Amino acid sequence: MALKSGSLLRQLTFRLADNSRASILIIALWSICLLATFSVVLGYQVRQKLTLVNRLDEKDRLHFIVEAAIKRAVVELKKEPEKAYDILKDTWSNNISAFKEIDIGDGKFSILYDYIDEQSGIQETRYGLLDEERKLNINKLDATVLRRLFHIFGFDEIDSQELAASIIDWRDSDSELSIPIGSAEDSYYRNLQYPYEAKDAEFEVLDEVLLVKGMTQDIFEKIKDYITIYGSGKVNINTASKPVLLALGLDDDIVDKILSFRAGEDGIIATSDDNIFDAASNIIPKLSQSCHLSDSEVAKLSVVADQYLITNSNNFMVKAVAKLNNRKNTAELICVVNRSGKVLYWKEP
């Protein structure tokens, strides 16, 4: 009996030992699984943080590159000799060697804009700056010019008049409507779902026009390349587009003659044979030498030239795009600088 009891005790002891080893093994396996899970989670968090740090680092480097692009633009502007006119073949306007894929550090930048050829309607990318004096200054020009601009882009007379009047009433200092119906002053804006008041001062950024009664994003997209808030309000006849010249009150025939004169014999703008209007007082004499002008055309051009036209520009939009070598991310910066290099507007989307 004693032998049996001893045998049972040994068997029980062995079983307990086996169970204990199994438990230890299970605990060890669970510990390994937990440690593996912690490692995966920790590794993921580290990777996320490293990705964020890399992105921030890339963003900083791209920022420095676009800043360098603006400095290059200012340098190129200052390299231009002083003269009484600015034209589209000047180096600030169309200069691949100075503005396309310029290497700097571990990246490169381009300064570019979309250009539509007035004669063919073909759009192309050009490397250079856009002068603001080719556009209509909505802080300076009267309702008649603005109404013509809207009409050119397909709006009927009533809508064009109301949009133009609303712009005038937004910027003027009084609370009187410039037309009896269709415009807006404080009382209109106060009754909107999210009320505000007419500014009663000049536009400070171009996007501000979206606050004006009747202005929508679609309308803004149509006209934004033809309006500005910079400059004296006079337009550079050497760089202005057809819609801008028409909005100033010139007829189609006169505008076509101006554009043909500017393009020279080859009919292509920004080439060596381009013709130049070197002074506002010489616009009619120069154009008359190139083509016939009727008495009525001379009279019309004389009035518009005296009131609205100049031959030089002093404010320039710079659109700079930067990228790092072997990276997909890019950065874009849009700013406006004047001839002396002062930054008037700065936007990084």
mmCIF file of C-alpha atoms in Angstrom:
data_model
loop_
_atom_site.group_PDB
_atom_site.id
_atom_site.type_symbol
_atom_site.label_atom_id
_atom_site.label_comp_id
_atom_site.label_asym_id
_atom_site.label_seq_id
_atom_site.Cartn_x
_atom_site.Cartn_y
_atom_site.Cartn_z
ATOM 1 C CA MET A 1 0.000 0.000 0.000
ATOM 2 C CA ALA A 2 2.832 2.317 0.861
ATOM 3 C CA LEU A 3 4.452 1.608 -2.506
ATOM 4 C CA LYS A 4 1.215 2.458 -4.319
ATOM 5 C CA SER A 5 0.876 5.709 -2.482
ATOM 6 C CA GLY A 6 4.447 6.660 -3.333
ATOM 7 C CA SER A 7 3.896 5.865 -6.976
ATOM 8 C CA LEU A 8 0.748 7.988 -7.139
ATOM 9 C CA LEU A 9 2.552 10.836 -5.428
ATOM 10 C CA ARG A 10 5.380 10.722 -7.950
ATOM 11 C CA GLN A 11 2.909 10.660 -10.870
ATOM 12 C CA LEU A 12 1.054 13.612 -9.440
ATOM 13 C CA THR A 13 4.303 15.463 -8.930
ATOM 14 C CA PHE A 14 5.373 14.814 -12.533
ATOM 15 C CA ARG A 15 1.969 15.956 -13.818
ATOM 16 C CA LEU A 16 2.147 19.130 -11.759
ATOM 17 C CA ALA A 17 5.647 19.755 -13.090
ATOM 18 C CA ASP A 18 4.453 19.188 -16.687
ATOM 19 C CA ASN A 19 1.489 21.541 -16.127
ATOM 20 C CA SER A 20 3.798 24.123 -14.613
ATOM 21 C CA ARG A 21 6.169 23.923 -17.604
ATOM 22 C CA ALA A 22 3.183 24.209 -19.974
ATOM 23 C CA SER A 23 1.931 27.272 -18.119
ATOM 24 C CA ILE A 24 5.356 28.849 -18.235
ATOM 25 C CA LEU A 25 5.526 28.116 -21.966
ATOM 26 C CA ILE A 26 2.108 29.670 -22.555
ATOM 27 C CA ILE A 27 3.042 32.745 -20.517
ATOM 28 C CA ALA A 28 6.287 33.043 -22.440
ATOM 29 C CA LEU A 29 4.453 32.795 -25.776
ATOM 30 C CA TRP A 30 1.930 35.417 -24.703
ATOM 31 C CA SER A 31 4.755 37.668 -23.573
ATOM 32 C CA ILE A 32 6.465 37.287 -26.937
ATOM 33 C CA CYS A 33 3.185 38.115 -28.724
ATOM 34 C CA LEU A 34 2.649 41.192 -26.561
ATOM 35 C CA LEU A 35 6.202 42.362 -27.099
ATOM 36 C CA ALA A 36 5.838 41.809 -30.846
ATOM 37 C CA THR A 37 2.591 43.824 -30.833
ATOM 38 C CA PHE A 38 4.207 46.633 -28.854
ATOM 39 C CA SER A 39 7.127 46.615 -31.277
ATOM 40 C CA VAL A 40 4.814 46.866 -34.296
ATOM 41 C CA VAL A 41 2.815 49.704 -32.708
ATOM 42 C CA LEU A 42 5.961 51.504 -31.611
ATOM 43 C CA GLY A 43 7.526 51.037 -35.032
ATOM 44 C CA TYR A 44 4.409 52.420 -36.721
ATOM 45 C CA GLN A 45 4.396 55.465 -34.453
ATOM 46 C CA VAL A 46 8.095 56.044 -35.088
ATOM 47 C CA ARG A 47 7.556 55.750 -38.844
ATOM 48 C CA GLN A 48 4.660 58.198 -38.638
ATOM 49 C CA LYS A 49 6.779 60.681 -36.720
ATOM 50 C CA LEU A 50 9.689 60.248 -39.116
ATOM 51 C CA THR A 51 7.320 60.800 -42.064
ATOM 52 C CA LEU A 52 5.994 63.968 -40.435
ATOM 53 C CA VAL A 53 9.506 65.216 -39.720
ATOM 54 C CA ASN A 54 10.522 64.499 -43.324
ATOM 55 C CA ARG A 55 7.478 66.318 -44.648
ATOM 56 C CA LEU A 56 8.166 69.332 -42.455
ATOM 57 C CA ASP A 57 11.773 69.275 -43.575
ATOM 58 C CA GLU A 58 10.714 69.091 -47.240
ATOM 59 C CA LYS A 59 8.251 71.921 -46.700
ATOM 60 C CA ASP A 60 10.970 74.123 -45.197
ATOM 61 C CA ARG A 61 13.366 73.363 -48.048
ATOM 62 C CA LEU A 62 10.677 74.055 -50.660
ATOM 63 C CA HIS A 63 9.861 77.331 -48.910
ATOM 64 C CA PHE A 64 13.485 78.452 -49.133
ATOM 65 C CA ILE A 65 13.548 77.552 -52.830
ATOM 66 C CA VAL A 66 10.456 79.605 -53.705
ATOM 67 C CA GLU A 67 11.860 82.499 -51.667
ATOM 68 C CA ALA A 68 15.009 82.272 -53.789
ATOM 69 C CA ALA A 69 12.807 82.357 -56.894
ATOM 70 C CA ILE A 70 11.283 85.670 -55.812
ATOM 71 C CA LYS A 71 14.744 87.098 -55.255
ATOM 72 C CA ARG A 72 15.740 85.959 -58.760
ATOM 73 C CA ALA A 73 12.653 87.711 -60.173
ATOM 74 C CA VAL A 74 13.580 90.964 -58.439
ATOM 75 C CA VAL A 75 17.158 90.726 -59.698
ATOM 76 C CA GLU A 76 15.960 90.232 -63.280
ATOM 77 C CA LEU A 77 13.634 93.215 -62.979
ATOM 78 C CA LYS A 78 16.445 95.425 -61.738
ATOM 79 C CA LYS A 79 18.711 94.273 -64.573
ATOM 80 C CA GLU A 80 16.350 95.846 -67.110
ATOM 81 C CA PRO A 81 17.698 99.224 -68.236
ATOM 82 C CA GLU A 82 15.547 102.225 -67.424
ATOM 83 C CA LYS A 83 13.320 103.099 -70.346
ATOM 84 C CA ALA A 84 9.937 104.650 -71.039
ATOM 85 C CA TYR A 85 8.303 101.409 -72.124
ATOM 86 C CA ASP A 86 7.879 97.747 -71.136
ATOM 87 C CA ILE A 87 7.004 95.104 -73.717
ATOM 88 C CA LEU A 88 6.389 91.366 -73.878
ATOM 89 C CA LYS A 89 9.793 90.540 -75.345
ATOM 90 C CA ASP A 90 11.608 92.074 -72.363
ATOM 91 C CA THR A 91 13.646 89.592 -70.329
ATOM 92 C CA TRP A 92 11.335 89.904 -67.314
ATOM 93 C CA SER A 93 8.427 88.630 -69.434
ATOM 94 C CA ASN A 94 9.836 85.743 -71.448
ATOM 95 C CA ASN A 95 13.210 84.331 -70.433
ATOM 96 C CA ILE A 96 13.664 80.554 -70.259
ATOM 97 C CA SER A 97 17.323 80.713 -69.241
ATOM 98 C CA ALA A 98 16.528 82.866 -66.199
ATOM 99 C CA PHE A 99 13.253 81.342 -65.069
ATOM 100 C CA LYS A 100 12.873 77.691 -66.144
ATOM 101 C CA GLU A 101 14.068 74.779 -63.995
ATOM 102 C CA ILE A 102 16.724 76.780 -62.180
ATOM 103 C CA ASP A 103 18.866 74.572 -59.902
ATOM 104 C CA ILE A 104 19.297 75.663 -56.318
ATOM 105 C CA GLY A 105 20.557 73.423 -53.505
ATOM 106 C CA ASP A 106 18.825 70.048 -53.700
ATOM 107 C CA GLY A 107 15.934 71.329 -55.826
ATOM 108 C CA LYS A 108 14.907 73.736 -58.561
ATOM 109 C CA PHE A 109 12.357 76.412 -59.325
ATOM 110 C CA SER A 110 10.485 77.839 -62.277
ATOM 111 C CA ILE A 111 8.746 81.192 -62.633
ATOM 112 C CA LEU A 112 5.958 80.848 -65.149
ATOM 113 C CA TYR A 113 2.513 81.874 -66.351
ATOM 114 C CA ASP A 114 -0.092 80.834 -68.905
ATOM 115 C CA TYR A 115 -0.103 83.004 -72.022
ATOM 116 C CA ILE A 116 -2.870 83.024 -74.641
ATOM 117 C CA ASP A 117 -1.817 84.236 -78.086
ATOM 118 C CA GLU A 118 -4.342 86.895 -79.118
ATOM 119 C CA GLN A 119 -4.109 86.073 -82.795
ATOM 120 C CA SER A 120 -4.306 82.264 -82.750
ATOM 121 C CA GLY A 121 -5.999 81.679 -79.399
ATOM 122 C CA ILE A 122 -3.338 79.083 -78.530
ATOM 123 C CA GLN A 123 -2.376 78.853 -74.858
ATOM 124 C CA GLU A 124 1.208 78.165 -73.866
ATOM 125 C CA THR A 125 3.401 78.274 -70.801
ATOM 126 C CA ARG A 126 5.885 81.137 -70.668
ATOM 127 C CA TYR A 127 8.685 81.618 -68.207
ATOM 128 C CA GLY A 128 8.736 85.069 -66.681
ATOM 129 C CA LEU A 129 6.591 87.625 -64.863
ATOM 130 C CA LEU A 130 3.197 89.162 -65.573
ATOM 131 C CA ASP A 131 2.940 92.933 -65.338
ATOM 132 C CA GLU A 132 -0.117 94.200 -63.465
ATOM 133 C CA GLU A 133 -0.428 97.245 -65.729
ATOM 134 C CA ARG A 134 -1.800 94.996 -68.473
ATOM 135 C CA LYS A 135 -4.966 94.700 -66.340
ATOM 136 C CA LEU A 136 -7.857 96.913 -65.234
ATOM 137 C CA ASN A 137 -7.486 98.390 -61.757
ATOM 138 C CA ILE A 138 -10.829 97.925 -60.005
ATOM 139 C CA ASN A 139 -9.827 100.498 -57.389
ATOM 140 C CA LYS A 140 -9.356 103.260 -59.960
ATOM 141 C CA LEU A 141 -11.481 102.708 -63.057
ATOM 142 C CA ASP A 142 -15.043 103.911 -63.437
ATOM 143 C CA ALA A 143 -18.243 101.903 -63.777
ATOM 144 C CA THR A 144 -18.339 102.338 -67.552
ATOM 145 C CA VAL A 145 -15.069 100.457 -68.055
ATOM 146 C CA LEU A 146 -16.060 97.723 -65.604
ATOM 147 C CA ARG A 147 -19.477 97.361 -67.251
ATOM 148 C CA ARG A 148 -17.803 96.858 -70.637
ATOM 149 C CA LEU A 149 -15.541 94.174 -69.158
ATOM 150 C CA PHE A 150 -18.479 92.137 -67.858
ATOM 151 C CA HIS A 151 -20.320 92.607 -71.147
ATOM 152 C CA ILE A 152 -17.276 91.317 -73.083
ATOM 153 C CA PHE A 153 -17.432 88.108 -71.044
ATOM 154 C CA GLY A 154 -21.029 87.428 -71.992
ATOM 155 C CA PHE A 155 -23.126 89.185 -69.379
ATOM 156 C CA ASP A 156 -26.114 91.178 -70.549
ATOM 157 C CA GLU A 157 -26.306 94.941 -70.148
ATOM 158 C CA ILE A 158 -28.352 94.858 -66.942
ATOM 159 C CA ASP A 159 -26.150 92.286 -65.156
ATOM 160 C CA SER A 160 -22.997 94.062 -66.354
ATOM 161 C CA GLN A 161 -24.257 97.402 -65.071
ATOM 162 C CA GLU A 162 -25.272 95.957 -61.694
ATOM 163 C CA LEU A 163 -21.959 94.166 -61.158
ATOM 164 C CA ALA A 164 -19.979 97.278 -62.086
ATOM 165 C CA ALA A 165 -22.091 99.493 -59.823
ATOM 166 C CA SER A 166 -21.746 97.058 -56.913
ATOM 167 C CA ILE A 167 -17.942 97.202 -57.220
ATOM 168 C CA ILE A 168 -18.015 101.005 -57.246
ATOM 169 C CA ASP A 169 -20.368 101.167 -54.230
ATOM 170 C CA TRP A 170 -18.245 98.671 -52.304
ATOM 171 C CA ARG A 171 -15.140 100.849 -52.592
ATOM 172 C CA ASP A 172 -16.591 104.404 -52.429
ATOM 173 C CA SER A 173 -16.808 106.219 -49.104
ATOM 174 C CA ASP A 174 -20.494 107.173 -49.217
ATOM 175 C CA SER A 175 -23.663 105.177 -48.545
ATOM 176 C CA GLU A 176 -25.491 106.250 -51.702
ATOM 177 C CA LEU A 177 -26.290 103.776 -54.461
ATOM 178 C CA SER A 178 -24.592 104.614 -57.745
ATOM 179 C CA ILE A 179 -27.621 103.228 -59.618
ATOM 180 C CA PRO A 180 -31.177 103.113 -58.177
ATOM 181 C CA ILE A 181 -31.690 99.345 -58.525
ATOM 182 C CA GLY A 182 -29.233 96.461 -58.639
ATOM 183 C CA SER A 183 -26.308 97.820 -56.665
ATOM 184 C CA ALA A 184 -25.661 97.443 -52.927
ATOM 185 C CA GLU A 185 -24.581 99.407 -49.901
ATOM 186 C CA ASP A 186 -24.538 98.624 -46.165
ATOM 187 C CA SER A 187 -28.262 97.868 -45.863
ATOM 188 C CA TYR A 188 -28.017 95.004 -48.371
ATOM 189 C CA TYR A 189 -24.978 93.360 -46.770
ATOM 190 C CA ARG A 190 -26.409 93.713 -43.247
ATOM 191 C CA ASN A 191 -29.420 91.605 -44.203
ATOM 192 C CA LEU A 192 -27.420 88.635 -45.503
ATOM 193 C CA GLN A 193 -27.410 85.340 -43.584
ATOM 194 C CA TYR A 194 -23.880 86.173 -42.414
ATOM 195 C CA PRO A 195 -23.999 89.977 -42.343
ATOM 196 C CA TYR A 196 -21.174 92.420 -42.947
ATOM 197 C CA GLU A 197 -20.927 95.947 -44.319
ATOM 198 C CA ALA A 198 -19.668 97.501 -47.529
ATOM 199 C CA LYS A 199 -16.006 98.290 -47.094
ATOM 200 C CA ASP A 200 -16.192 101.940 -48.200
ATOM 201 C CA ALA A 201 -12.502 101.770 -49.080
ATOM 202 C CA GLU A 202 -10.291 100.327 -51.801
ATOM 203 C CA PHE A 203 -9.889 96.604 -52.337
ATOM 204 C CA GLU A 204 -6.781 95.320 -50.542
ATOM 205 C CA VAL A 205 -6.648 91.839 -52.077
ATOM 206 C CA LEU A 206 -8.211 90.712 -55.335
ATOM 207 C CA ASP A 207 -10.258 87.906 -53.740
ATOM 208 C CA GLU A 208 -12.129 90.556 -51.767
ATOM 209 C CA VAL A 209 -14.257 91.168 -54.865
ATOM 210 C CA LEU A 210 -16.052 87.903 -54.014
ATOM 211 C CA LEU A 211 -17.766 89.781 -51.164
ATOM 212 C CA VAL A 212 -19.453 92.147 -53.604
ATOM 213 C CA LYS A 213 -23.127 91.670 -54.444
ATOM 214 C CA GLY A 214 -23.662 89.519 -57.538
ATOM 215 C CA MET A 215 -20.096 88.258 -57.711
ATOM 216 C CA THR A 216 -19.756 84.466 -57.801
ATOM 217 C CA GLN A 217 -16.754 82.180 -58.007
ATOM 218 C CA ASP A 218 -17.578 81.410 -61.646
ATOM 219 C CA ILE A 219 -17.682 85.099 -62.590
ATOM 220 C CA PHE A 220 -14.478 85.743 -60.666
ATOM 221 C CA GLU A 221 -12.663 82.941 -62.494
ATOM 222 C CA LYS A 222 -13.627 84.516 -65.825
ATOM 223 C CA ILE A 223 -12.346 88.012 -65.022
ATOM 224 C CA LYS A 224 -9.561 87.529 -62.458
ATOM 225 C CA ASP A 225 -6.754 87.521 -65.049
ATOM 226 C CA TYR A 226 -7.933 90.881 -66.369
ATOM 227 C CA ILE A 227 -8.320 92.851 -63.133
ATOM 228 C CA THR A 228 -5.869 94.122 -60.543
ATOM 229 C CA ILE A 229 -5.626 96.368 -57.497
ATOM 230 C CA TYR A 230 -2.128 97.642 -58.294
ATOM 231 C CA GLY A 231 -0.940 100.608 -60.308
ATOM 232 C CA SER A 232 -2.304 104.024 -61.172
ATOM 233 C CA GLY A 233 -5.291 102.751 -63.119
ATOM 234 C CA LYS A 234 -3.692 103.358 -66.505
ATOM 235 C CA VAL A 235 -3.019 100.406 -68.785
ATOM 236 C CA ASN A 236 0.199 99.519 -70.622
ATOM 237 C CA ILE A 237 -0.751 99.413 -74.310
ATOM 238 C CA ASN A 238 2.339 97.283 -75.047
ATOM 239 C CA THR A 239 1.182 94.388 -72.850
ATOM 240 C CA ALA A 240 -2.609 94.697 -72.470
ATOM 241 C CA SER A 241 -4.842 91.908 -73.804
ATOM 242 C CA LYS A 242 -7.703 92.372 -76.238
ATOM 243 C CA PRO A 243 -10.496 92.203 -73.604
ATOM 244 C CA VAL A 244 -8.779 94.916 -71.562
ATOM 245 C CA LEU A 245 -8.343 97.247 -74.557
ATOM 246 C CA LEU A 246 -11.971 96.682 -75.563
ATOM 247 C CA ALA A 247 -13.128 97.435 -72.019
ATOM 248 C CA LEU A 248 -11.343 100.787 -72.202
ATOM 249 C CA GLY A 249 -13.675 101.737 -75.045
ATOM 250 C CA LEU A 250 -11.701 100.892 -78.188
ATOM 251 C CA ASP A 251 -13.443 99.193 -81.105
ATOM 252 C CA ASP A 252 -12.547 95.722 -82.378
ATOM 253 C CA ASP A 253 -10.855 97.069 -85.504
ATOM 254 C CA ILE A 254 -8.623 99.459 -83.575
ATOM 255 C CA VAL A 255 -7.660 96.772 -81.069
ATOM 256 C CA ASP A 256 -6.789 94.337 -83.856
ATOM 257 C CA LYS A 257 -4.580 96.991 -85.458
ATOM 258 C CA ILE A 258 -2.806 97.590 -82.144
ATOM 259 C CA LEU A 259 -2.200 93.863 -81.610
ATOM 260 C CA SER A 260 -0.968 93.420 -85.186
ATOM 261 C CA PHE A 261 1.404 96.376 -84.782
ATOM 262 C CA ARG A 262 2.797 94.921 -81.552
ATOM 263 C CA ALA A 263 3.428 91.491 -83.092
ATOM 264 C CA GLY A 264 5.547 92.835 -85.971
ATOM 265 C CA GLU A 265 6.026 91.254 -89.375
ATOM 266 C CA ASP A 266 6.064 87.638 -88.178
ATOM 267 C CA GLY A 267 2.733 88.075 -86.399
ATOM 268 C CA ILE A 268 4.134 86.458 -83.236
ATOM 269 C CA ILE A 269 4.336 88.395 -80.004
ATOM 270 C CA ALA A 270 7.515 88.487 -77.894
ATOM 271 C CA THR A 271 9.918 88.066 -80.819
ATOM 272 C CA SER A 272 12.726 90.298 -82.035
ATOM 273 C CA ASP A 273 10.637 92.116 -84.662
ATOM 274 C CA ASP A 274 7.946 93.324 -82.225
ATOM 275 C CA ASN A 275 6.991 96.974 -82.566
ATOM 276 C CA ILE A 276 6.962 99.293 -79.579
ATOM 277 C CA PHE A 277 4.815 102.157 -78.385
ATOM 278 C CA ASP A 278 7.490 104.197 -76.622
ATOM 279 C CA ALA A 279 5.257 106.959 -75.250
ATOM 280 C CA ALA A 280 1.535 107.582 -74.891
ATOM 281 C CA SER A 281 1.864 110.670 -77.075
ATOM 282 C CA ASN A 282 3.323 108.531 -79.887
ATOM 283 C CA ILE A 283 0.573 105.888 -79.979
ATOM 284 C CA ILE A 284 -1.390 107.460 -82.841
ATOM 285 C CA PRO A 285 1.633 108.535 -84.941
ATOM 286 C CA LYS A 286 3.255 105.075 -84.602
ATOM 287 C CA LEU A 287 0.079 103.175 -85.383
ATOM 288 C CA SER A 288 -0.696 105.470 -88.327
ATOM 289 C CA GLN A 289 2.644 104.593 -89.891
ATOM 290 C CA SER A 290 1.759 100.888 -89.721
ATOM 291 C CA CYS A 291 -1.877 100.989 -90.877
ATOM 292 C CA HIS A 292 -4.635 103.323 -91.962
ATOM 293 C CA LEU A 293 -6.690 104.978 -89.231
ATOM 294 C CA SER A 294 -9.946 106.707 -90.068
ATOM 295 C CA ASP A 295 -10.779 110.080 -88.555
ATOM 296 C CA SER A 296 -13.221 108.459 -86.141
ATOM 297 C CA GLU A 297 -10.608 105.900 -85.092
ATOM 298 C CA VAL A 298 -8.067 108.648 -84.493
ATOM 299 C CA ALA A 299 -10.582 110.567 -82.404
ATOM 300 C CA LYS A 300 -11.540 107.500 -80.343
ATOM 301 C CA LEU A 301 -7.943 106.384 -79.803
ATOM 302 C CA SER A 302 -6.915 109.905 -78.849
ATOM 303 C CA VAL A 303 -9.514 110.058 -76.064
ATOM 304 C CA VAL A 304 -8.696 106.574 -74.713
ATOM 305 C CA ALA A 305 -4.928 107.146 -74.912
ATOM 306 C CA ASP A 306 -5.178 110.420 -73.028
ATOM 307 C CA GLN A 307 -7.390 108.986 -70.308
ATOM 308 C CA TYR A 308 -6.232 105.403 -69.861
ATOM 309 C CA LEU A 309 -3.033 104.422 -71.675
ATOM 310 C CA ILE A 310 0.648 104.339 -70.710
ATOM 311 C CA THR A 311 3.604 102.458 -72.188
ATOM 312 C CA ASN A 312 5.409 101.141 -69.100
ATOM 313 C CA SER A 313 4.744 98.920 -66.075
ATOM 314 C CA ASN A 314 5.834 99.102 -62.459
ATOM 315 C CA ASN A 315 4.116 96.171 -60.722
ATOM 316 C CA PHE A 316 4.644 92.491 -61.507
ATOM 317 C CA MET A 317 3.066 89.205 -60.479
ATOM 318 C CA VAL A 318 5.470 86.344 -59.796
ATOM 319 C CA LYS A 319 4.253 82.746 -59.774
ATOM 320 C CA ALA A 320 7.055 80.503 -58.540
ATOM 321 C CA VAL A 321 6.912 76.707 -58.432
ATOM 322 C CA ALA A 322 9.583 74.744 -56.539
ATOM 323 C CA LYS A 323 10.401 71.052 -56.336
ATOM 324 C CA LEU A 324 13.048 68.904 -54.681
ATOM 325 C CA ASN A 325 15.206 66.508 -56.665
ATOM 326 C CA ASN A 326 13.736 62.985 -56.741
ATOM 327 C CA ARG A 327 10.648 64.101 -54.829
ATOM 328 C CA LYS A 328 7.041 64.397 -55.971
ATOM 329 C CA ASN A 329 5.996 67.226 -53.663
ATOM 330 C CA THR A 330 6.031 70.780 -54.996
ATOM 331 C CA ALA A 331 5.436 74.216 -53.521
ATOM 332 C CA GLU A 332 3.896 77.255 -55.163
ATOM 333 C CA LEU A 333 4.130 80.910 -54.260
ATOM 334 C CA ILE A 334 2.342 83.856 -55.834
ATOM 335 C CA CYS A 335 3.382 87.383 -55.035
ATOM 336 C CA VAL A 336 3.331 90.876 -56.480
ATOM 337 C CA VAL A 337 6.457 93.038 -56.421
ATOM 338 C CA ASN A 338 7.125 96.499 -57.736
ATOM 339 C CA ARG A 339 10.053 97.578 -59.850
ATOM 340 C CA SER A 340 12.184 98.396 -56.806
ATOM 341 C CA GLY A 341 11.631 94.910 -55.342
ATOM 342 C CA LYS A 342 9.096 95.759 -52.647
ATOM 343 C CA VAL A 343 6.702 92.879 -51.974
ATOM 344 C CA LEU A 344 3.087 94.064 -52.210
ATOM 345 C CA TYR A 345 1.340 90.689 -51.932
ATOM 346 C CA TRP A 346 2.412 87.217 -50.813
ATOM 347 C CA LYS A 347 0.408 83.991 -50.949
ATOM 348 C CA GLU A 348 1.526 80.408 -50.458
ATOM 349 C CA PRO A 349 -1.447 78.117 -51.272
#
